[in-house]
Amino acid sequence: MRTAALRTAKWTPATRATETHHKLHNTGDKHMQIAFIGLGNMGGPMAINLHKAGHTVKAFDLSKDACAKVAAEGVTIAASAEDAVQGAEAVVSMLPASQHVEGLFLGRDGAAGLLQRVAKGALIIDSSTIAAATSQKVAKAAQAAGIAFIDAPVSGGTGGAIAGTLTFMVGGSNADLERARPLLEKMGANIFHAGAVGAGQTAKICNNMLLGILMIGTSEAIALGVANGLDPKVLSEIMRRSSGGNWALEKYNPFPGVHENAPASKNYAGGFGTDLMLKDLGLAQENAMAVKASTPLGGMARAMYAMHSIAGNGALDFSSVIRSLQKNG
C-alpha cells in the first residue's frame, strides 16, 4: 500500500526552538532524540527499530492508522511534524515523492518549512526515494540553515525494514555519513556511500529500474510455465537455482502461495505499491533523458506499470503485475 503522503503542517514562521549545536560525531551507541516523519510500510518498522535500539523517537504521519501501528510498539506520536522535531538531534524522513520532501522541509502554500524548526547542528537523514535534484535543493537550504543533510534511500522491502536488514545508499559528505552511521546500523545491514548529496538517489533509481524489469521478466516466465501446466513452486525453484535466479525468485515471488510471506500470498496487500514503482521508473526515465542514457527496457517497464496502474492496481504491490500477464479464465 502506498505510504501516506505527508503535507507540510500549517505553522507560522517562528524562531527555531533551540539553537543548540548538537554534537553527533562519534555517537557510538549513545541514545539520541530522533524525529521520524513518515510511518508507512517502510518508515513505520524503521522508526520502531530505532525505538527498540533505545533511542527516544518522536514520530509523525498524517495517517492515523500508521501512527497507531507504531504507537502500539511504544513509539511516541507527535501532534505534528514541527512538534516531532522540537529538540531532535536527528530527523529521519521517509516520504512518497519529491514534492512531499520539498514541501515538508522548504514549505509550500504559504506554510513555513520544517527547516525553520529543526535545530542548528542537527542531522537530516532523508530515506525517501526522490529526484536527486530535489535532495540537492533541500541539502543546500539545510546547509544555509546550519543543518546537515544526507540522502539515504533504502532497498530490502518491508521484510528488510522489519528485520533491520535494509541496504542504505547514501549521498553526502563522509563526515555526515559517519554522524548518521550509528542510526543507519540500527535499521540496516548494508551501508554504501554512493557519493555527494543526490548520489544515493541516483543509485536507488538505478536499482529500482532493474527491480521493475526483473519483476516483469520473472512474472512472464512463471506465467508462461503455469499456462503450460507447470507447478509455479517447482518452476520457481528450478529457475532460482539456475541462470535465471534473481531476488524476486529468492524472496518476493509474484505468484500466490510460492512464498508464504510475500505480498502475492496476501492478495498483493502491503509491500511496495505499483504506483510507487511507477514513480521510481519515471524518475529513472527523467534522469536517463537528462544525461542522454539509453534505457529501453526501463521505458518498457514504466509503460507496463502505467497500464497496470490505470487498470486499477495502483495500490497493490508491484508484483501484482503478473496478473496482467496471465490468461483470463
JSON list of C-alpha atoms in Angstrom, two decimals, residues 98-328:
[
{"chain": "A", "resi": 98, "resn": "SER", "atom": "CA", "xyz": [9.88, 14.68, -4.28]},
{"chain": "A", "resi": 99, "resn": "GLN", "atom": "CA", "xyz": [7.04, 17.15, -3.72]},
{"chain": "A", "resi": 100, "resn": "HIS", "atom": "CA", "xyz": [6.43, 15.79, -0.23]},
{"chain": "A", "resi": 101, "resn": "VAL", "atom": "CA", "xyz": [10.07, 16.11, 0.82]},
{"chain": "A", "resi": 102, "resn": "GLU", "atom": "CA", "xyz": [10.41, 19.59, -0.65]},
{"chain": "A", "resi": 103, "resn": "GLY", "atom": "CA", "xyz": [7.12, 20.70, 0.86]},
{"chain": "A", "resi": 104, "resn": "LEU", "atom": "CA", "xyz": [7.97, 19.33, 4.26]},
{"chain": "A", "resi": 105, "resn": "PHE", "atom": "CA", "xyz": [11.40, 20.90, 4.62]},
{"chain": "A", "resi": 106, "resn": "LEU", "atom": "CA", "xyz": [11.14, 24.03, 2.46]},
{"chain": "A", "resi": 107, "resn": "GLY", "atom": "CA", "xyz": [7.44, 24.79, 2.84]},
{"chain": "A", "resi": 108, "resn": "ARG", "atom": "CA", "xyz": [4.61, 25.41, 0.39]},
{"chain": "A", "resi": 109, "resn": "ASP", "atom": "CA", "xyz": [1.29, 27.24, 0.06]},
{"chain": "A", "resi": 110, "resn": "GLY", "atom": "CA", "xyz": [2.45, 29.89, 2.50]},
{"chain": "A", "resi": 111, "resn": "ALA", "atom": "CA", "xyz": [3.43, 27.41, 5.20]},
{"chain": "A", "resi": 112, "resn": "ALA", "atom": "CA", "xyz": [6.89, 27.53, 6.74]},
{"chain": "A", "resi": 113, "resn": "GLY", "atom": "CA", "xyz": [9.21, 24.63, 6.01]},
{"chain": "A", "resi": 114, "resn": "LEU", "atom": "CA", "xyz": [10.46, 22.30, 8.69]},
{"chain": "A", "resi": 115, "resn": "LEU", "atom": "CA", "xyz": [13.99, 23.66, 8.30]},
{"chain": "A", "resi": 116, "resn": "GLN", "atom": "CA", "xyz": [12.80, 26.67, 10.30]},
{"chain": "A", "resi": 117, "resn": "ARG", "atom": "CA", "xyz": [12.04, 24.34, 13.21]},
{"chain": "A", "resi": 118, "resn": "VAL", "atom": "CA", "xyz": [14.96, 21.93, 13.12]},
{"chain": "A", "resi": 119, "resn": "ALA", "atom": "CA", "xyz": [17.79, 22.88, 15.50]},
{"chain": "A", "resi": 120, "resn": "LYS", "atom": "CA", "xyz": [21.08, 24.13, 14.09]},
{"chain": "A", "resi": 121, "resn": "GLY", "atom": "CA", "xyz": [23.68, 21.40, 14.15]},
{"chain": "A", "resi": 122, "resn": "ALA", "atom": "CA", "xyz": [21.09, 18.64, 13.77]},
{"chain": "A", "resi": 123, "resn": "LEU", "atom": "CA", "xyz": [21.26, 15.99, 11.05]},
{"chain": "A", "resi": 124, "resn": "ILE", "atom": "CA", "xyz": [18.55, 15.19, 8.50]},
{"chain": "A", "resi": 125, "resn": "ILE", "atom": "CA", "xyz": [18.52, 11.70, 7.02]},
{"chain": "A", "resi": 126, "resn": "ASP", "atom": "CA", "xyz": [16.08, 11.54, 4.13]},
{"chain": "A", "resi": 127, "resn": "SER", "atom": "CA", "xyz": [15.34, 7.93, 3.19]},
{"chain": "A", "resi": 128, "resn": "SER", "atom": "CA", "xyz": [12.64, 8.77, 0.65]},
{"chain": "A", "resi": 129, "resn": "THR", "atom": "CA", "xyz": [13.18, 7.82, -2.99]},
{"chain": "A", "resi": 130, "resn": "ILE", "atom": "CA", "xyz": [13.05, 11.13, -4.85]},
{"chain": "A", "resi": 131, "resn": "ALA", "atom": "CA", "xyz": [14.79, 13.05, -7.61]},
{"chain": "A", "resi": 132, "resn": "ALA", "atom": "CA", "xyz": [18.47, 13.70, -6.95]},
{"chain": "A", "resi": 133, "resn": "ALA", "atom": "CA", "xyz": [17.89, 17.37, -7.81]},
{"chain": "A", "resi": 134, "resn": "THR", "atom": "CA", "xyz": [15.34, 17.64, -5.00]},
{"chain": "A", "resi": 135, "resn": "SER", "atom": "CA", "xyz": [17.79, 16.16, -2.50]},
{"chain": "A", "resi": 136, "resn": "GLN", "atom": "CA", "xyz": [20.39, 18.66, -3.62]},
{"chain": "A", "resi": 137, "resn": "LYS", "atom": "CA", "xyz": [17.94, 21.56, -3.34]},
{"chain": "A", "resi": 138, "resn": "VAL", "atom": "CA", "xyz": [16.90, 20.63, 0.20]},
{"chain": "A", "resi": 139, "resn": "ALA", "atom": "CA", "xyz": [20.52, 19.96, 1.21]},
{"chain": "A", "resi": 140, "resn": "LYS", "atom": "CA", "xyz": [21.58, 23.41, 0.02]},
{"chain": "A", "resi": 141, "resn": "ALA", "atom": "CA", "xyz": [18.84, 25.07, 2.07]},
{"chain": "A", "resi": 142, "resn": "ALA", "atom": "CA", "xyz": [19.70, 22.92, 5.08]},
{"chain": "A", "resi": 143, "resn": "GLN", "atom": "CA", "xyz": [23.37, 23.86, 4.85]},
{"chain": "A", "resi": 144, "resn": "ALA", "atom": "CA", "xyz": [22.44, 27.55, 4.76]},
{"chain": "A", "resi": 145, "resn": "ALA", "atom": "CA", "xyz": [20.45, 26.99, 7.97]},
{"chain": "A", "resi": 146, "resn": "GLY", "atom": "CA", "xyz": [23.36, 25.23, 9.67]},
{"chain": "A", "resi": 147, "resn": "ILE", "atom": "CA", "xyz": [21.79, 21.77, 9.38]},
{"chain": "A", "resi": 148, "resn": "ALA", "atom": "CA", "xyz": [23.48, 18.66, 7.95]},
{"chain": "A", "resi": 149, "resn": "PHE", "atom": "CA", "xyz": [21.68, 16.62, 5.30]},
{"chain": "A", "resi": 150, "resn": "ILE", "atom": "CA", "xyz": [22.20, 13.26, 3.61]},
{"chain": "A", "resi": 151, "resn": "ASP", "atom": "CA", "xyz": [20.01, 11.36, 1.18]},
{"chain": "A", "resi": 152, "resn": "ALA", "atom": "CA", "xyz": [19.83, 7.72, 2.24]},
{"chain": "A", "resi": 153, "resn": "PRO", "atom": "CA", "xyz": [17.21, 5.79, 0.23]},
{"chain": "A", "resi": 154, "resn": "VAL", "atom": "CA", "xyz": [16.82, 2.13, 1.04]},
{"chain": "A", "resi": 155, "resn": "SER", "atom": "CA", "xyz": [16.37, -1.26, -0.56]},
{"chain": "A", "resi": 156, "resn": "GLY", "atom": "CA", "xyz": [15.24, -4.50, 1.01]},
{"chain": "A", "resi": 157, "resn": "GLY", "atom": "CA", "xyz": [11.46, -4.33, 1.08]},
{"chain": "A", "resi": 158, "resn": "THR", "atom": "CA", "xyz": [9.12, -4.36, 4.03]},
{"chain": "A", "resi": 159, "resn": "GLY", "atom": "CA", "xyz": [10.73, -7.58, 5.29]},
{"chain": "A", "resi": 160, "resn": "GLY", "atom": "CA", "xyz": [14.10, -5.85, 5.44]},
{"chain": "A", "resi": 161, "resn": "ALA", "atom": "CA", "xyz": [12.57, -2.84, 7.17]},
{"chain": "A", "resi": 162, "resn": "ILE", "atom": "CA", "xyz": [11.04, -5.05, 9.86]},
{"chain": "A", "resi": 163, "resn": "ALA", "atom": "CA", "xyz": [14.17, -7.17, 10.31]},
{"chain": "A", "resi": 164, "resn": "GLY", "atom": "CA", "xyz": [16.52, -4.16, 10.27]},
{"chain": "A", "resi": 165, "resn": "THR", "atom": "CA", "xyz": [18.47, -5.56, 7.33]},
{"chain": "A", "resi": 166, "resn": "LEU", "atom": "CA", "xyz": [17.92, -2.77, 4.80]},
{"chain": "A", "resi": 167, "resn": "THR", "atom": "CA", "xyz": [20.56, -1.54, 2.38]},
{"chain": "A", "resi": 168, "resn": "PHE", "atom": "CA", "xyz": [21.22, 2.21, 2.58]},
{"chain": "A", "resi": 169, "resn": "MET", "atom": "CA", "xyz": [22.56, 4.10, -0.45]},
{"chain": "A", "resi": 170, "resn": "VAL", "atom": "CA", "xyz": [23.98, 7.32, 0.93]},
{"chain": "A", "resi": 171, "resn": "GLY", "atom": "CA", "xyz": [24.68, 10.63, -0.74]},
{"chain": "A", "resi": 172, "resn": "GLY", "atom": "CA", "xyz": [26.53, 13.23, 1.33]},
{"chain": "A", "resi": 173, "resn": "SER", "atom": "CA", "xyz": [29.87, 14.06, 2.90]},
{"chain": "A", "resi": 174, "resn": "ASN", "atom": "CA", "xyz": [31.99, 11.45, 4.66]},
{"chain": "A", "resi": 175, "resn": "ALA", "atom": "CA", "xyz": [31.61, 13.36, 7.91]},
{"chain": "A", "resi": 176, "resn": "ASP", "atom": "CA", "xyz": [27.82, 13.47, 7.73]},
{"chain": "A", "resi": 177, "resn": "LEU", "atom": "CA", "xyz": [27.66, 9.79, 6.83]},
{"chain": "A", "resi": 178, "resn": "GLU", "atom": "CA", "xyz": [29.71, 8.93, 9.91]},
{"chain": "A", "resi": 179, "resn": "ARG", "atom": "CA", "xyz": [27.36, 11.02, 12.02]},
{"chain": "A", "resi": 180, "resn": "ALA", "atom": "CA", "xyz": [24.44, 9.03, 10.61]},
{"chain": "A", "resi": 181, "resn": "ARG", "atom": "CA", "xyz": [26.06, 5.61, 10.69]},
{"chain": "A", "resi": 182, "resn": "PRO", "atom": "CA", "xyz": [25.10, 4.66, 14.29]},
{"chain": "A", "resi": 183, "resn": "LEU", "atom": "CA", "xyz": [21.45, 5.21, 13.38]},
{"chain": "A", "resi": 184, "resn": "LEU", "atom": "CA", "xyz": [21.61, 3.59, 9.95]},
{"chain": "A", "resi": 185, "resn": "GLU", "atom": "CA", "xyz": [23.16, 0.50, 11.53]},
{"chain": "A", "resi": 186, "resn": "LYS", "atom": "CA", "xyz": [20.06, 0.07, 13.70]},
{"chain": "A", "resi": 187, "resn": "MET", "atom": "CA", "xyz": [17.86, -0.01, 10.61]},
{"chain": "A", "resi": 188, "resn": "GLY", "atom": "CA", "xyz": [20.01, -1.75, 8.03]},
{"chain": "A", "resi": 189, "resn": "ALA", "atom": "CA", "xyz": [22.73, -4.31, 7.42]},
{"chain": "A", "resi": 190, "resn": "ASN", "atom": "CA", "xyz": [24.46, -2.67, 4.46]},
{"chain": "A", "resi": 191, "resn": "ILE", "atom": "CA", "xyz": [25.54, 0.96, 4.12]},
{"chain": "A", "resi": 192, "resn": "PHE", "atom": "CA", "xyz": [27.06, 2.20, 0.86]},
{"chain": "A", "resi": 193, "resn": "HIS", "atom": "CA", "xyz": [28.47, 5.67, 0.30]},
{"chain": "A", "resi": 194, "resn": "ALA", "atom": "CA", "xyz": [27.49, 6.43, -3.29]},
{"chain": "A", "resi": 195, "resn": "GLY", "atom": "CA", "xyz": [28.99, 9.92, -3.42]},
{"chain": "A", "resi": 196, "resn": "ALA", "atom": "CA", "xyz": [27.91, 13.52, -2.82]},
{"chain": "A", "resi": 197, "resn": "VAL", "atom": "CA", "xyz": [24.35, 14.57, -1.98]},
{"chain": "A", "resi": 198, "resn": "GLY", "atom": "CA", "xyz": [22.00, 13.15, -4.62]},
{"chain": "A", "resi": 199, "resn": "ALA", "atom": "CA", "xyz": [24.21, 10.15, -5.43]},
{"chain": "A", "resi": 200, "resn": "GLY", "atom": "CA", "xyz": [22.19, 7.92, -3.13]},
{"chain": "A", "resi": 201, "resn": "GLN", "atom": "CA", "xyz": [19.05, 8.78, -5.07]},
{"chain": "A", "resi": 202, "resn": "THR", "atom": "CA", "xyz": [20.75, 8.04, -8.38]},
{"chain": "A", "resi": 203, "resn": "ALA", "atom": "CA", "xyz": [21.88, 4.64, -7.12]},
{"chain": "A", "resi": 204, "resn": "LYS", "atom": "CA", "xyz": [18.37, 3.90, -5.86]},
{"chain": "A", "resi": 205, "resn": "ILE", "atom": "CA", "xyz": [16.61, 4.68, -9.13]},
{"chain": "A", "resi": 206, "resn": "CYS", "atom": "CA", "xyz": [19.11, 2.50, -10.99]},
{"chain": "A", "resi": 207, "resn": "ASN", "atom": "CA", "xyz": [18.37, -0.32, -8.56]},
{"chain": "A", "resi": 208, "resn": "ASN", "atom": "CA", "xyz": [14.61, 0.08, -8.76]},
{"chain": "A", "resi": 209, "resn": "MET", "atom": "CA", "xyz": [14.63, 0.30, -12.54]},
{"chain": "A", "resi": 210, "resn": "LEU", "atom": "CA", "xyz": [16.38, -3.06, -12.57]},
{"chain": "A", "resi": 211, "resn": "LEU", "atom": "CA", "xyz": [13.96, -4.42, -9.97]},
{"chain": "A", "resi": 212, "resn": "GLY", "atom": "CA", "xyz": [10.95, -3.38, -12.04]},
{"chain": "A", "resi": 213, "resn": "ILE", "atom": "CA", "xyz": [12.42, -5.02, -15.14]},
{"chain": "A", "resi": 214, "resn": "LEU", "atom": "CA", "xyz": [13.30, -8.21, -13.23]},
{"chain": "A", "resi": 215, "resn": "MET", "atom": "CA", "xyz": [9.83, -8.49, -11.71]},
{"chain": "A", "resi": 216, "resn": "ILE", "atom": "CA", "xyz": [8.20, -8.26, -15.13]},
{"chain": "A", "resi": 217, "resn": "GLY", "atom": "CA", "xyz": [10.61, -10.84, -16.58]},
{"chain": "A", "resi": 218, "resn": "THR", "atom": "CA", "xyz": [10.10, -13.17, -13.63]},
{"chain": "A", "resi": 219, "resn": "SER", "atom": "CA", "xyz": [6.32, -12.80, -13.93]},
{"chain": "A", "resi": 220, "resn": "GLU", "atom": "CA", "xyz": [6.42, -13.54, -17.67]},
{"chain": "A", "resi": 221, "resn": "ALA", "atom": "CA", "xyz": [8.43, -16.70, -17.13]},
{"chain": "A", "resi": 222, "resn": "ILE", "atom": "CA", "xyz": [6.21, -18.01, -14.33]},
{"chain": "A", "resi": 223, "resn": "ALA", "atom": "CA", "xyz": [3.02, -17.15, -16.21]},
{"chain": "A", "resi": 224, "resn": "LEU", "atom": "CA", "xyz": [4.33, -18.98, -19.28]},
{"chain": "A", "resi": 225, "resn": "GLY", "atom": "CA", "xyz": [5.17, -22.06, -17.25]},
{"chain": "A", "resi": 226, "resn": "VAL", "atom": "CA", "xyz": [1.81, -22.10, -15.46]},
{"chain": "A", "resi": 227, "resn": "ALA", "atom": "CA", "xyz": [0.00, -21.68, -18.79]},
{"chain": "A", "resi": 228, "resn": "ASN", "atom": "CA", "xyz": [1.75, -24.90, -19.83]},
{"chain": "A", "resi": 229, "resn": "GLY", "atom": "CA", "xyz": [0.66, -26.73, -16.70]},
{"chain": "A", "resi": 230, "resn": "LEU", "atom": "CA", "xyz": [3.82, -26.41, -14.60]},
{"chain": "A", "resi": 231, "resn": "ASP", "atom": "CA", "xyz": [3.67, -26.09, -10.83]},
{"chain": "A", "resi": 232, "resn": "PRO", "atom": "CA", "xyz": [4.70, -22.49, -10.02]},
{"chain": "A", "resi": 233, "resn": "LYS", "atom": "CA", "xyz": [6.61, -23.60, -6.92]},
{"chain": "A", "resi": 234, "resn": "VAL", "atom": "CA", "xyz": [8.60, -26.20, -8.81]},
{"chain": "A", "resi": 235, "resn": "LEU", "atom": "CA", "xyz": [9.29, -23.88, -11.73]},
{"chain": "A", "resi": 236, "resn": "SER", "atom": "CA", "xyz": [10.32, -21.06, -9.41]},
{"chain": "A", "resi": 237, "resn": "GLU", "atom": "CA", "xyz": [12.76, -23.33, -7.59]},
{"chain": "A", "resi": 238, "resn": "ILE", "atom": "CA", "xyz": [14.22, -24.58, -10.88]},
{"chain": "A", "resi": 239, "resn": "MET", "atom": "CA", "xyz": [14.82, -21.03, -12.07]},
{"chain": "A", "resi": 240, "resn": "ARG", "atom": "CA", "xyz": [16.04, -19.87, -8.68]},
{"chain": "A", "resi": 241, "resn": "ARG", "atom": "CA", "xyz": [18.79, -22.45, -8.75]},
{"chain": "A", "resi": 242, "resn": "SER", "atom": "CA", "xyz": [19.57, -21.88, -12.42]},
{"chain": "A", "resi": 243, "resn": "SER", "atom": "CA", "xyz": [20.84, -19.00, -14.53]},
{"chain": "A", "resi": 244, "resn": "GLY", "atom": "CA", "xyz": [17.52, -17.16, -14.21]},
{"chain": "A", "resi": 245, "resn": "GLY", "atom": "CA", "xyz": [17.88, -16.80, -10.46]},
{"chain": "A", "resi": 246, "resn": "ASN", "atom": "CA", "xyz": [17.10, -13.35, -9.04]},
{"chain": "A", "resi": 247, "resn": "TRP", "atom": "CA", "xyz": [15.79, -11.54, -5.95]},
{"chain": "A", "resi": 248, "resn": "ALA", "atom": "CA", "xyz": [12.14, -11.94, -6.91]},
{"chain": "A", "resi": 249, "resn": "LEU", "atom": "CA", "xyz": [12.51, -15.70, -7.18]},
{"chain": "A", "resi": 250, "resn": "GLU", "atom": "CA", "xyz": [14.54, -15.80, -3.99]},
{"chain": "A", "resi": 251, "resn": "LYS", "atom": "CA", "xyz": [12.42, -13.67, -1.67]},
{"chain": "A", "resi": 252, "resn": "TYR", "atom": "CA", "xyz": [9.49, -11.96, -3.40]},
{"chain": "A", "resi": 253, "resn": "ASN", "atom": "CA", "xyz": [7.80, -14.40, -5.74]},
{"chain": "A", "resi": 254, "resn": "PRO", "atom": "CA", "xyz": [4.92, -12.78, -7.66]},
{"chain": "A", "resi": 255, "resn": "PHE", "atom": "CA", "xyz": [2.81, -15.98, -7.80]},
{"chain": "A", "resi": 256, "resn": "PRO", "atom": "CA", "xyz": [0.42, -16.54, -4.86]},
{"chain": "A", "resi": 257, "resn": "GLY", "atom": "CA", "xyz": [1.37, -19.35, -2.49]},
{"chain": "A", "resi": 258, "resn": "VAL", "atom": "CA", "xyz": [5.00, -19.73, -3.53]},
{"chain": "A", "resi": 259, "resn": "HIS", "atom": "CA", "xyz": [6.35, -17.54, -0.72]},
{"chain": "A", "resi": 260, "resn": "GLU", "atom": "CA", "xyz": [4.09, -17.54, 2.32]},
{"chain": "A", "resi": 261, "resn": "ASN", "atom": "CA", "xyz": [5.08, -14.05, 3.50]},
{"chain": "A", "resi": 262, "resn": "ALA", "atom": "CA", "xyz": [5.30, -12.34, 0.10]},
{"chain": "A", "resi": 263, "resn": "PRO", "atom": "CA", "xyz": [2.57, -9.82, -0.79]},
{"chain": "A", "resi": 264, "resn": "ALA", "atom": "CA", "xyz": [1.46, -12.16, -3.59]},
{"chain": "A", "resi": 265, "resn": "SER", "atom": "CA", "xyz": [0.26, -14.60, -0.91]},
{"chain": "A", "resi": 266, "resn": "LYS", "atom": "CA", "xyz": [-1.67, -11.81, 0.82]},
{"chain": "A", "resi": 267, "resn": "ASN", "atom": "CA", "xyz": [-3.69, -10.71, -2.21]},
{"chain": "A", "resi": 268, "resn": "TYR", "atom": "CA", "xyz": [-0.87, -8.29, -3.05]},
{"chain": "A", "resi": 269, "resn": "ALA", "atom": "CA", "xyz": [-1.55, -6.17, 0.03]},
{"chain": "A", "resi": 270, "resn": "GLY", "atom": "CA", "xyz": [1.26, -4.24, 1.71]},
{"chain": "A", "resi": 271, "resn": "GLY", "atom": "CA", "xyz": [4.73, -4.31, 0.26]},
{"chain": "A", "resi": 272, "resn": "PHE", "atom": "CA", "xyz": [5.83, -1.81, -2.38]},
{"chain": "A", "resi": 273, "resn": "GLY", "atom": "CA", "xyz": [2.91, -0.32, -4.28]},
{"chain": "A", "resi": 274, "resn": "THR", "atom": "CA", "xyz": [2.55, -0.35, -8.05]},
{"chain": "A", "resi": 275, "resn": "ASP", "atom": "CA", "xyz": [2.22, 3.44, -8.08]},
{"chain": "A", "resi": 276, "resn": "LEU", "atom": "CA", "xyz": [5.47, 3.78, -6.11]},
{"chain": "A", "resi": 277, "resn": "MET", "atom": "CA", "xyz": [7.28, 1.56, -8.60]},
{"chain": "A", "resi": 278, "resn": "LEU", "atom": "CA", "xyz": [5.76, 3.61, -11.41]},
{"chain": "A", "resi": 279, "resn": "LYS", "atom": "CA", "xyz": [7.03, 6.78, -9.74]},
{"chain": "A", "resi": 280, "resn": "ASP", "atom": "CA", "xyz": [10.56, 5.37, -9.42]},
{"chain": "A", "resi": 281, "resn": "LEU", "atom": "CA", "xyz": [10.61, 4.17, -13.02]},
{"chain": "A", "resi": 282, "resn": "GLY", "atom": "CA", "xyz": [9.52, 7.65, -14.04]},
{"chain": "A", "resi": 283, "resn": "LEU", "atom": "CA", "xyz": [12.42, 9.15, -12.08]},
{"chain": "A", "resi": 284, "resn": "ALA", "atom": "CA", "xyz": [14.78, 6.77, -13.87]},
{"chain": "A", "resi": 285, "resn": "GLN", "atom": "CA", "xyz": [13.46, 7.81, -17.27]},
{"chain": "A", "resi": 286, "resn": "GLU", "atom": "CA", "xyz": [13.69, 11.52, -16.42]},
{"chain": "A", "resi": 287, "resn": "ASN", "atom": "CA", "xyz": [17.27, 11.02, -15.33]},
{"chain": "A", "resi": 288, "resn": "ALA", "atom": "CA", "xyz": [18.10, 9.00, -18.44]},
{"chain": "A", "resi": 289, "resn": "MET", "atom": "CA", "xyz": [16.77, 11.80, -20.63]},
{"chain": "A", "resi": 290, "resn": "ALA", "atom": "CA", "xyz": [18.79, 14.37, -18.71]},
{"chain": "A", "resi": 291, "resn": "VAL", "atom": "CA", "xyz": [22.09, 12.52, -19.21]},
{"chain": "A", "resi": 292, "resn": "LYS", "atom": "CA", "xyz": [21.16, 11.05, -22.62]},
{"chain": "A", "resi": 293, "resn": "ALA", "atom": "CA", "xyz": [21.42, 7.45, -21.40]},
{"chain": "A", "resi": 294, "resn": "SER", "atom": "CA", "xyz": [19.70, 4.62, -23.28]},
{"chain": "A", "resi": 295, "resn": "THR", "atom": "CA", "xyz": [17.23, 2.68, -21.08]},
{"chain": "A", "resi": 296, "resn": "PRO", "atom": "CA", "xyz": [14.79, 0.95, -23.44]},
{"chain": "A", "resi": 297, "resn": "LEU", "atom": "CA", "xyz": [13.84, -1.82, -21.01]},
{"chain": "A", "resi": 298, "resn": "GLY", "atom": "CA", "xyz": [13.29, 0.74, -18.25]},
{"chain": "A", "resi": 299, "resn": "GLY", "atom": "CA", "xyz": [10.96, 2.63, -20.57]},
{"chain": "A", "resi": 300, "resn": "MET", "atom": "CA", "xyz": [9.02, -0.52, -21.42]},
{"chain": "A", "resi": 301, "resn": "ALA", "atom": "CA", "xyz": [8.75, -1.42, -17.74]},
{"chain": "A", "resi": 302, "resn": "ARG", "atom": "CA", "xyz": [7.40, 2.04, -16.96]},
{"chain": "A", "resi": 303, "resn": "ALA", "atom": "CA", "xyz": [4.79, 1.70, -19.69]},
{"chain": "A", "resi": 304, "resn": "MET", "atom": "CA", "xyz": [3.67, -1.70, -18.37]},
{"chain": "A", "resi": 305, "resn": "TYR", "atom": "CA", "xyz": [3.34, -0.45, -14.80]},
{"chain": "A", "resi": 306, "resn": "ALA", "atom": "CA", "xyz": [1.44, 2.59, -16.05]},
{"chain": "A", "resi": 307, "resn": "MET", "atom": "CA", "xyz": [-1.09, 0.33, -17.80]},
{"chain": "A", "resi": 308, "resn": "HIS", "atom": "CA", "xyz": [-1.28, -1.87, -14.69]},
{"chain": "A", "resi": 309, "resn": "SER", "atom": "CA", "xyz": [-1.99, 1.19, -12.55]},
{"chain": "A", "resi": 310, "resn": "ILE", "atom": "CA", "xyz": [-4.60, 2.58, -14.95]},
{"chain": "A", "resi": 311, "resn": "ALA", "atom": "CA", "xyz": [-6.36, -0.80, -14.75]},
{"chain": "A", "resi": 312, "resn": "GLY", "atom": "CA", "xyz": [-6.96, -0.14, -11.06]},
{"chain": "A", "resi": 313, "resn": "ASN", "atom": "CA", "xyz": [-3.96, -1.84, -9.49]},
{"chain": "A", "resi": 314, "resn": "GLY", "atom": "CA", "xyz": [-2.03, 1.20, -8.30]},
{"chain": "A", "resi": 315, "resn": "ALA", "atom": "CA", "xyz": [-2.43, 0.42, -4.59]},
{"chain": "A", "resi": 316, "resn": "LEU", "atom": "CA", "xyz": [-1.48, -3.26, -4.97]},
{"chain": "A", "resi": 317, "resn": "ASP", "atom": "CA", "xyz": [2.09, -4.48, -4.52]},
{"chain": "A", "resi": 318, "resn": "PHE", "atom": "CA", "xyz": [4.16, -4.10, -7.67]},
{"chain": "A", "resi": 319, "resn": "SER", "atom": "CA", "xyz": [4.49, -7.89, -8.02]},
{"chain": "A", "resi": 320, "resn": "SER", "atom": "CA", "xyz": [0.79, -7.94, -8.94]},
{"chain": "A", "resi": 321, "resn": "VAL", "atom": "CA", "xyz": [1.96, -7.02, -12.46]},
{"chain": "A", "resi": 322, "resn": "ILE", "atom": "CA", "xyz": [1.89, -10.79, -13.07]},
{"chain": "A", "resi": 323, "resn": "ARG", "atom": "CA", "xyz": [-1.90, -10.52, -13.26]},
{"chain": "A", "resi": 324, "resn": "SER", "atom": "CA", "xyz": [-1.60, -8.52, -16.48]},
{"chain": "A", "resi": 325, "resn": "LEU", "atom": "CA", "xyz": [0.43, -11.37, -18.00]},
{"chain": "A", "resi": 326, "resn": "GLN", "atom": "CA", "xyz": [-1.82, -14.29, -17.06]},
{"chain": "A", "resi": 327, "resn": "LYS", "atom": "CA", "xyz": [-4.54, -15.88, -19.15]},
{"chain": "A", "resi": 328, "resn": "ASN", "atom": "CA", "xyz": [-8.10, -14.98, -18.12]}
]
